[in-house]
XYZ file of C-alpha atoms in Angstrom:
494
model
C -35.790 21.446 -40.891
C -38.297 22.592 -38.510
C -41.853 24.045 -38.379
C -42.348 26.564 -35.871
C -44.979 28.924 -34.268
C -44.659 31.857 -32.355
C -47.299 33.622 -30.253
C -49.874 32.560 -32.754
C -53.583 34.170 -31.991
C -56.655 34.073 -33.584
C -59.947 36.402 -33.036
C -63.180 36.316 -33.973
C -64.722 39.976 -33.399
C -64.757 39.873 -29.174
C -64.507 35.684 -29.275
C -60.787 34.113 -28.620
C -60.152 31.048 -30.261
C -56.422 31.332 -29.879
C -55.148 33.436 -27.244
C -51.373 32.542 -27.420
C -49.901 29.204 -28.793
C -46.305 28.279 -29.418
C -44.755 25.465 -30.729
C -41.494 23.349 -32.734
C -42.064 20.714 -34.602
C -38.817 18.873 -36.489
C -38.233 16.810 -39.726
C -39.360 13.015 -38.325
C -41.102 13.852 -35.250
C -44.653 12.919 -34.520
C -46.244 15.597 -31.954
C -49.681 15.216 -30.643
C -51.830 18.161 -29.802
C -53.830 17.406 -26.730
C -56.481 19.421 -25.191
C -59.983 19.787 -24.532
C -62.543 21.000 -26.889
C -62.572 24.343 -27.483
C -58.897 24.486 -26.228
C -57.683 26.008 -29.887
C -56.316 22.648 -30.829
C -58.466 22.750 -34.708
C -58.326 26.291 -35.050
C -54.679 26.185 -34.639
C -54.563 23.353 -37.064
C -56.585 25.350 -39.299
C -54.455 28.219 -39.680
C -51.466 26.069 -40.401
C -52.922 24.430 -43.209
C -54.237 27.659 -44.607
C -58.093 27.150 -43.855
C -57.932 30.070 -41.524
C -55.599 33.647 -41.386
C -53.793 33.775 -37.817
C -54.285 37.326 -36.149
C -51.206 37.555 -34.709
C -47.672 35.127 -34.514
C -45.210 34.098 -37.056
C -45.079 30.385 -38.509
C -41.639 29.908 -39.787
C -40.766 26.946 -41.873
C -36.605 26.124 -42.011
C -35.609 29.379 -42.416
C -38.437 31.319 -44.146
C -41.184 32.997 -42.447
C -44.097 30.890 -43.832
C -47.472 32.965 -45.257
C -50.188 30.459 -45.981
C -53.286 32.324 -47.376
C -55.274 28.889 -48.435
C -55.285 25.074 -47.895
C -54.188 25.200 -52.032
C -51.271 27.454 -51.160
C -50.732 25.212 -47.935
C -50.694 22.102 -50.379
C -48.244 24.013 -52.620
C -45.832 24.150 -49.361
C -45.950 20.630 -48.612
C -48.467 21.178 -45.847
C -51.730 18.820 -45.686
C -54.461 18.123 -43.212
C -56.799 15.802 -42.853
C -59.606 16.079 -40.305
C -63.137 15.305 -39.916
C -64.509 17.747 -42.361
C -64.652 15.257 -45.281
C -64.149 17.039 -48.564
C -65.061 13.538 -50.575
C -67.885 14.346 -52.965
C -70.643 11.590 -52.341
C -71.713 10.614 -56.022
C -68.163 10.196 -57.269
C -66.173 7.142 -57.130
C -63.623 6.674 -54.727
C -61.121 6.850 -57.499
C -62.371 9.786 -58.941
C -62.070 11.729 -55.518
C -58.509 10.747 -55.050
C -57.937 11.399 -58.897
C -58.995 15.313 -58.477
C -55.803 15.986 -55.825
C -54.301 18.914 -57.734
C -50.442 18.084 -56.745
C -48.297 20.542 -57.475
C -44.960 20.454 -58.955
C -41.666 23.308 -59.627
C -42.692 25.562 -62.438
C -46.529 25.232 -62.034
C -47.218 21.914 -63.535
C -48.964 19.085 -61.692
C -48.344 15.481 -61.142
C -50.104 14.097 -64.546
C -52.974 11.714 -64.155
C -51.442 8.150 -64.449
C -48.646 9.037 -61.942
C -51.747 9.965 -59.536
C -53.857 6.746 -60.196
C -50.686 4.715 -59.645
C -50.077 6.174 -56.600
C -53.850 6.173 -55.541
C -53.754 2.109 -56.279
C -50.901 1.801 -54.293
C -51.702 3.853 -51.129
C -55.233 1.852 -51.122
C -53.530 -1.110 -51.523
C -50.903 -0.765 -48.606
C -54.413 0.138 -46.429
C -56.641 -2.930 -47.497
C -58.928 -1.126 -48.902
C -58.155 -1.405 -52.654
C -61.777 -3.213 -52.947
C -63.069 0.409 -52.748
C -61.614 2.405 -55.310
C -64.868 1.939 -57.440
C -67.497 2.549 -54.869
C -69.446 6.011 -55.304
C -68.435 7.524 -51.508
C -71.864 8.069 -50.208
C -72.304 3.803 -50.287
C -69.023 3.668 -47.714
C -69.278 3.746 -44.092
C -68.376 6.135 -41.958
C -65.020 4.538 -40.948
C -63.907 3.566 -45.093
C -65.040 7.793 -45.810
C -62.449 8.847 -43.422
C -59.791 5.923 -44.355
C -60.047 6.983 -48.260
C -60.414 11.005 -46.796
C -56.382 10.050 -44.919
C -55.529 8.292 -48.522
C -56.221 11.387 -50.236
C -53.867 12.964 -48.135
C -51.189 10.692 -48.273
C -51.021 10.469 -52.092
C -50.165 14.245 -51.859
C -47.034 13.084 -50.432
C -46.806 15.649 -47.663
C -43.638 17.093 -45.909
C -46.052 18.322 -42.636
C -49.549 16.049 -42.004
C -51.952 17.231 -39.896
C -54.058 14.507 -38.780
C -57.151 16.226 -36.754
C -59.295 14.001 -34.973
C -59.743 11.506 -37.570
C -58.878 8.520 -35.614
C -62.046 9.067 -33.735
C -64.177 7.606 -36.436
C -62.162 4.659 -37.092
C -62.406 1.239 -35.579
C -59.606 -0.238 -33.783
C -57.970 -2.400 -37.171
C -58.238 1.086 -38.865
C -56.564 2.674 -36.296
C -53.411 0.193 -36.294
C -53.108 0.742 -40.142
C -53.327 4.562 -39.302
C -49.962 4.020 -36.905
C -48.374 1.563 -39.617
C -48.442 4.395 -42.219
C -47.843 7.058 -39.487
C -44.665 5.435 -38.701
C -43.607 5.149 -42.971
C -44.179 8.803 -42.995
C -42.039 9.366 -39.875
C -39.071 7.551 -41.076
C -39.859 9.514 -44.339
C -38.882 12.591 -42.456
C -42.045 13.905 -41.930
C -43.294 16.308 -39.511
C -46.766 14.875 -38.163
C -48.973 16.800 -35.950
C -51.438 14.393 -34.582
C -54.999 15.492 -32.633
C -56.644 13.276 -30.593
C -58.475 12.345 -27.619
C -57.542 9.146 -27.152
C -54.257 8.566 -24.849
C -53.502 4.955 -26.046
C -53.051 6.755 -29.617
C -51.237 9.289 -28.489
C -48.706 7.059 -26.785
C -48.002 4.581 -28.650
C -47.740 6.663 -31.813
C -45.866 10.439 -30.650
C -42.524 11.677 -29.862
C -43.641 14.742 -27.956
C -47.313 16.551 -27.020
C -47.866 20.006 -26.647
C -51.028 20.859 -24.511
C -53.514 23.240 -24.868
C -56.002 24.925 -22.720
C -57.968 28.039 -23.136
C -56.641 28.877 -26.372
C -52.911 28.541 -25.187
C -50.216 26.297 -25.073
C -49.411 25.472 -22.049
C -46.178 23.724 -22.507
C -44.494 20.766 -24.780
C -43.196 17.135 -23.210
C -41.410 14.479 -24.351
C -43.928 11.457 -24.692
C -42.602 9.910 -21.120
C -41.965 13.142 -19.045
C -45.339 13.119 -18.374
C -48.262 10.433 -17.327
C -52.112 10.249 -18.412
C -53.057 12.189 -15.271
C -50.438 14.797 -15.293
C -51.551 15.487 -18.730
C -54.702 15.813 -17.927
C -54.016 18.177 -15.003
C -52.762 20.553 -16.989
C -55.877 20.642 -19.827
C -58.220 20.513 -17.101
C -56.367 22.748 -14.041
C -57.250 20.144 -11.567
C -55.213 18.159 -9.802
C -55.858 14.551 -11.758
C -52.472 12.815 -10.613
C -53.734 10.565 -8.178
C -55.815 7.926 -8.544
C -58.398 7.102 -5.620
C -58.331 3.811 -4.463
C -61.812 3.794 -3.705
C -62.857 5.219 -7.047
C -61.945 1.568 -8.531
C -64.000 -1.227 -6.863
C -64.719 -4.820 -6.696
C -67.432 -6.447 -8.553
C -70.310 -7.660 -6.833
C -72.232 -10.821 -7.458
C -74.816 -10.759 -10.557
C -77.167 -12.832 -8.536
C -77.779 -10.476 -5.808
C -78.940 -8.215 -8.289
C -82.806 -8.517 -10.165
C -82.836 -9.068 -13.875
C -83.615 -6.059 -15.610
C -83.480 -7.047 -19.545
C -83.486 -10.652 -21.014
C -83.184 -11.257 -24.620
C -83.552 -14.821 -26.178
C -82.512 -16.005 -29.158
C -81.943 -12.539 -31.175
C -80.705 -12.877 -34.575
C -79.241 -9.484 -35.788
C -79.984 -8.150 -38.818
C -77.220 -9.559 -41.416
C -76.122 -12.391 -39.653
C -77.154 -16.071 -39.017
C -76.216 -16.932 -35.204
C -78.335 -15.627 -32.580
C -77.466 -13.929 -29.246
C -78.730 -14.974 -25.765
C -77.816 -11.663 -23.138
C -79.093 -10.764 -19.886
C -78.989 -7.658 -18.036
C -79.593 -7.259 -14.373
C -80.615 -3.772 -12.246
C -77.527 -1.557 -11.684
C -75.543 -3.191 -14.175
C -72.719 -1.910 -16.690
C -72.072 -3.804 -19.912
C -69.710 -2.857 -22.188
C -69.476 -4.106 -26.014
C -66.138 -4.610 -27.700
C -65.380 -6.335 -31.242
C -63.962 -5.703 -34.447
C -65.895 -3.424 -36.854
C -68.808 -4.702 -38.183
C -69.851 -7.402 -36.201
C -73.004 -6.924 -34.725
C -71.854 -4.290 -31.364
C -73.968 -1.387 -32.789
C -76.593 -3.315 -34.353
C -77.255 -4.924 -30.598
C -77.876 -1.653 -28.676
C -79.995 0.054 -32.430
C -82.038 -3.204 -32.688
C -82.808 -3.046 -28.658
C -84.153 0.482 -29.139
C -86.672 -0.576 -32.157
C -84.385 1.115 -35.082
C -84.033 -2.226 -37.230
C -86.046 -4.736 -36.160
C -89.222 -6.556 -34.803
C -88.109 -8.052 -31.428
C -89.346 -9.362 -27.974
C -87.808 -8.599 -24.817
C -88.184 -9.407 -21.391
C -88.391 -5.716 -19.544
C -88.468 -5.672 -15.646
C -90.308 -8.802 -15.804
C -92.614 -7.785 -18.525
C -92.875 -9.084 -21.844
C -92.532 -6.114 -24.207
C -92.605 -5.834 -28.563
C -90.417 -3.516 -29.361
C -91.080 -2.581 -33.575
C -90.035 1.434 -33.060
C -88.409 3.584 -30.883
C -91.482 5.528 -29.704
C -92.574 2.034 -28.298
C -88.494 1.437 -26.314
C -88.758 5.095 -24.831
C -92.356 4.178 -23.420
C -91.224 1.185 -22.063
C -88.340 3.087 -20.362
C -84.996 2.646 -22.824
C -83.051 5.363 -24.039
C -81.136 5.892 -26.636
C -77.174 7.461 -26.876
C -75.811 7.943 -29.884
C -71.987 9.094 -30.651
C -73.247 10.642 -33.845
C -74.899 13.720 -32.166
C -75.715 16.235 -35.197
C -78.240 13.678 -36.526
C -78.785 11.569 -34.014
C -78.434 13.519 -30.730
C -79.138 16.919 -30.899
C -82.001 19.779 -32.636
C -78.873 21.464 -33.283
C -80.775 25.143 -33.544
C -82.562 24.582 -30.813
C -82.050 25.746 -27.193
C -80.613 23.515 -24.142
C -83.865 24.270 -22.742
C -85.942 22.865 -25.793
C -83.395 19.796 -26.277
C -83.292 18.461 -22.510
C -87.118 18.608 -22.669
C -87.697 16.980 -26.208
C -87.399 13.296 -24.619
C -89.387 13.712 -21.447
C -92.620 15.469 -23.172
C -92.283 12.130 -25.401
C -92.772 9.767 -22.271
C -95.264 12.348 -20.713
C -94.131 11.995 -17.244
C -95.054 14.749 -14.902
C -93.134 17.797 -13.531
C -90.857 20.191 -14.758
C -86.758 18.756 -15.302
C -84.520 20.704 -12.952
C -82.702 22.166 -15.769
C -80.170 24.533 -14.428
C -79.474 22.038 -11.475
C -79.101 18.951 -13.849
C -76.737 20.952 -16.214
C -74.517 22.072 -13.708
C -74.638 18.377 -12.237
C -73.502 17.183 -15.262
C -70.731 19.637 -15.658
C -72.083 21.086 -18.233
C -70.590 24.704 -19.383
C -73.144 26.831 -20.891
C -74.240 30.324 -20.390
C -77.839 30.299 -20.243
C -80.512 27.355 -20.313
C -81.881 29.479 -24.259
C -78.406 29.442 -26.357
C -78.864 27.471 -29.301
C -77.002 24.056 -27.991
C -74.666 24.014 -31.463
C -72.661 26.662 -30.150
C -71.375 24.112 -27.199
C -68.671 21.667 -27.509
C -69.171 18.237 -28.261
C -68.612 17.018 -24.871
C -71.241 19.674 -23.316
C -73.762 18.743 -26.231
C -73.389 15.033 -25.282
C -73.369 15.522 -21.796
C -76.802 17.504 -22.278
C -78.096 14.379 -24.446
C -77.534 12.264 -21.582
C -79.165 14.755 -19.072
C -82.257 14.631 -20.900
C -82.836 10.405 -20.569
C -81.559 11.241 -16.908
C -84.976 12.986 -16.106
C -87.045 9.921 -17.875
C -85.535 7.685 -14.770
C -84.678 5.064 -17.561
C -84.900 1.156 -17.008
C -81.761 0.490 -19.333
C -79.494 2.698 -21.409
C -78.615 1.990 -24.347
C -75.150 4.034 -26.131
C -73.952 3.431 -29.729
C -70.149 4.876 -28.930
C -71.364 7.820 -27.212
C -67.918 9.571 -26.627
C -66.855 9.364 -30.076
C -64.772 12.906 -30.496
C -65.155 14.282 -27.316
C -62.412 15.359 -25.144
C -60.704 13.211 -22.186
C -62.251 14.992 -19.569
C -65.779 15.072 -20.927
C -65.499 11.176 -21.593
C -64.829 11.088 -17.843
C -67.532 13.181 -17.030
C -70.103 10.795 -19.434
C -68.503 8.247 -17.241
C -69.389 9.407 -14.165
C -73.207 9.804 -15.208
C -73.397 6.471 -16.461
C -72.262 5.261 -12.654
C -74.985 7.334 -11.448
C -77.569 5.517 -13.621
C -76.594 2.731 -12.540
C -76.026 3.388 -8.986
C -80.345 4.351 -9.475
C -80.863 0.544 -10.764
C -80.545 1.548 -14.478
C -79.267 -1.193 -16.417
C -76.666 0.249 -19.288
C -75.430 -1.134 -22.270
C -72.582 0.748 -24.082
C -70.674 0.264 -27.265
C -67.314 1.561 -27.962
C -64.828 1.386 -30.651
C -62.086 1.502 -27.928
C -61.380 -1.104 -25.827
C -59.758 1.076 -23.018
C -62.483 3.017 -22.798
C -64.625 -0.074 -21.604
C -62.144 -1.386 -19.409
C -61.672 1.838 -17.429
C -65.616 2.517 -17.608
C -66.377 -1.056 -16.180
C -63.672 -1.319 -13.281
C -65.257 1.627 -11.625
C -69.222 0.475 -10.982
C -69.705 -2.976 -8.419
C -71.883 -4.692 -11.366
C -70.327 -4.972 -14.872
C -68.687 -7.115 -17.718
C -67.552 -7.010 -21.239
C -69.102 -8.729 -24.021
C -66.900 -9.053 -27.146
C -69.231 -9.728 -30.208
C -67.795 -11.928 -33.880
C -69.861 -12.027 -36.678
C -73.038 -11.093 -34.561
C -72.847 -13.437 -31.755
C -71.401 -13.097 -28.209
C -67.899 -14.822 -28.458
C -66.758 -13.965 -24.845
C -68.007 -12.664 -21.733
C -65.079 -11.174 -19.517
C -65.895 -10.313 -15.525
C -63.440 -9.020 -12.845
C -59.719 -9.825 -13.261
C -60.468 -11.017 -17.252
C -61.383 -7.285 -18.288
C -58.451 -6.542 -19.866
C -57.681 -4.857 -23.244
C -55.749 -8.274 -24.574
C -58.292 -10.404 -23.751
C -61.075 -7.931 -25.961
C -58.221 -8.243 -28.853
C -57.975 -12.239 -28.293
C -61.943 -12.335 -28.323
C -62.720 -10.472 -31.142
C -60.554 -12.916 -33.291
C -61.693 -16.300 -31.809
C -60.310 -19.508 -33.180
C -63.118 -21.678 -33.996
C -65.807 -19.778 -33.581
């Protein structure tokens, strides 16, 4: 059995979301859909599982030409998607939003109640997350929404999954459990399309990846016919296959360089041990762990968003109770959750780059055409509302802004969470150029191979790997390696 598409296109009045996509999926096979945003790769996943009505192309399914007219009717197929549109309702119980799955069965009845709780207990149970089954959903984080929002699509039992983008909101222990299950469902027979940006994912969990760029397919691969930079090449059009010597370097000695930010003694909110760190000009530091323990409460509690604290600033003693006082002192502030944290959303490019600089009313006017376009940032005019650019550009824009404040150290809470492989590159490359100015940056990220390949490239960097709020390694040069984060965020004896 097989799921197929043929010249599948999707219109929007004079707007293109899918020009042309093709693609064969079989009974077992886990295929990853790779592309940038605003490639097609949701809208095509979309229109699959019955969100969305395809303007042209035929979806066959075995034998039958499939007609999905809604997600219900999609459901009803044996078709399911998950994605990061949570459909959880917040004041219900965990339990109660898995118990409203309307699963269909032959002759219009549906699986009865107890069958669905068993199966509810059971799918929780296999994740390690049992414990939450009684929570109301709006007291979860972000990572357990989308964990229960994947159970609710596995108790539905379904013959295709669509997982879209989902992983990007998980931590790296939720991700594993993610591939565990992935891997039942596979030998299940399964057909599993799979969307994400992350390559390490997509590697160690696919058979095959189609690629999409401009709203097409551009071709499907077997999972080894093609490397990270040949897949990129063909999102992005440019020639990404070799690797520049020169673009990774050696690291430099810390005490050539002049302290920048010194923190004594900090005791994070929620946990006992306090955490000694210091940053010095032109430095990169990147912070690993395990979910939960401590990495974004550093770089929010640095900024003023939790806590009373002290710091030592350029060689200035500086109280830091609110982030008004951090951004006149000369932090800023990344966050990877960018509708509430990042961006006015209705607001213009023009309004949003200049919301942070009239705040630390510095004179002259920001370069804004010149800085976007610097960036790589693809827009069409400096007045469209910035919610009608991808993630990536909308970030990239966020970062712009602190760019024209000339900051003394950045701070980033995961600030490539769901963006695209190219635009993490190009949030990358900014960074450098911070730091290449004397900025100091500190950076969180839920994935370790992000921090590797973002600190091998800049003379002046290391990886802290937090446990239960306190620094339990520090790796430089030849120690930054993804194995040692995992061995570090599980010390013994710690």
């Amino acid at each position: 059995m097989s799921l197929e598409i043929k010249q599948l296109a999707k219109r929007y009045g004079s707007v293109v979301a899918i020009r042309q996509a093709s693609l064969k999926v079989n009974d077992g096979e886990v295929m990853a859909i790779l592309g940038g945003n605003g490639s097609g790769k949701s809208t095509l996943a979309k229109i699959i599982g019955g969100a969305v009505n395809p303007s042209e192309g035929i979806i066959t399914y075995g034998t039958e030409k499939l007609q999905v007219k809604s997600p219900k009717d999609a459901k009803r197929k044996g078709i399911v998607i998950t994605s990061q549109e949570l459909s959880l309702f917040d004041n219900l119980s965990v339990k109660t939003n898995l118990l409203m799955c309307e699963i269909p069965r032959k002759f219009g009845l549906f699986v009865d109640k107890n069958t669905l709780e068993k199966r509810a207990e059971g799918i929780m149970g296999k994740m390690g997350i049992s414990h939450l089954l009684d929570k109301p959903t709006k007291e979860l984080a972000p990572n357990e929404q989308y964990m229960v929002e994947f159970a609710k699509a596995l108790i539905q039992e379904p013959k295709v999954l669509i997982i879209d983008e989902i992983t990007s909101a998980l931590y790296r222990e939720d991700v594993e459990m993610v591939k565990n299950l992935v891997a039942e469902l596979k030998r299940k027979g399964c057909m599993i399309l799979f969307i994400s940006h992350r390559m390490s994912e997509i590697f160690s969990m696919c058979d095959s990846v189609t690629v999409m760029k401009n709203g097409e397919t551009i071709g499907t691969f077997g999972i080894n016919e093609k490397s990270e930079n040949e897949l990129l090449s063909l999102m992005t059009g440019k020639d990404l296959t070799r690797v520049e010597e020169s673009e990774v370097v050696s690291h430099g000695r810390e005490d050539k360089a002049e302290m920048m930010l010194s923190i004594k003694n900090l005791k994070l909110q929620s946990f006992s041990k306090s955490i000694d760190l210091e940053v010095r000009k032109g430095e990169i530091i990147g912070v690993a762990g395990l979910q939960g323990h401590g990495q974004s409460d550093l770089v929010r509690t640095l900024f003023g968003l939790q806590q009373h604290i002290k710091i030592n600033l350029d060689g200035k003693q500086i109280d830091i109770t609110n982030p008004y006082q951090s951004v006149q002192a000369g932090l800023a502030f990344i966050s990877g959750d960018r509708e509430r944290e990042g961006v006015y959303g209705t607001r213009s490019i023009s309004e949003n780059l200049r919301s942070v600089k009239e705040l630390v009313t510095k004179q002259g006017d920001v370069p804004e055409e010149e800085l976007l376009k610097d960036y790589g940032v693809v827009f069409n005019s400096v007045n469209q509302p910035i919610n009608t650019l991808s993630g990536g550009n909308q970030q990239k824009v966020v970062i712009g802004r602190w760019m024209a404040t000339e900051p003394k150290v950045v701070l980033a809470d995961d600030p490539t969470k769901g963006i695209d492989v190219q635009a993490r590159r190009d949030v990358h490359r900014i960074l450098h150029k911070l730091a290449e100015k004397g900025s100091a940056v500190i950076m969180v990220s839920s994935d370790d191979e992000e921090l590797v390949e973002l600190t091998k490239r800049v003379k002046l960097a290391k990886i802290i790997v937090m446990y239960e709020g306190q620094i339990s390694a520090i790796l430089k040069g030849s120690d930054i390696t993804t194995e040692n984060i995992i061995s570090a965020s599980m010390p013994i004896g710690v």
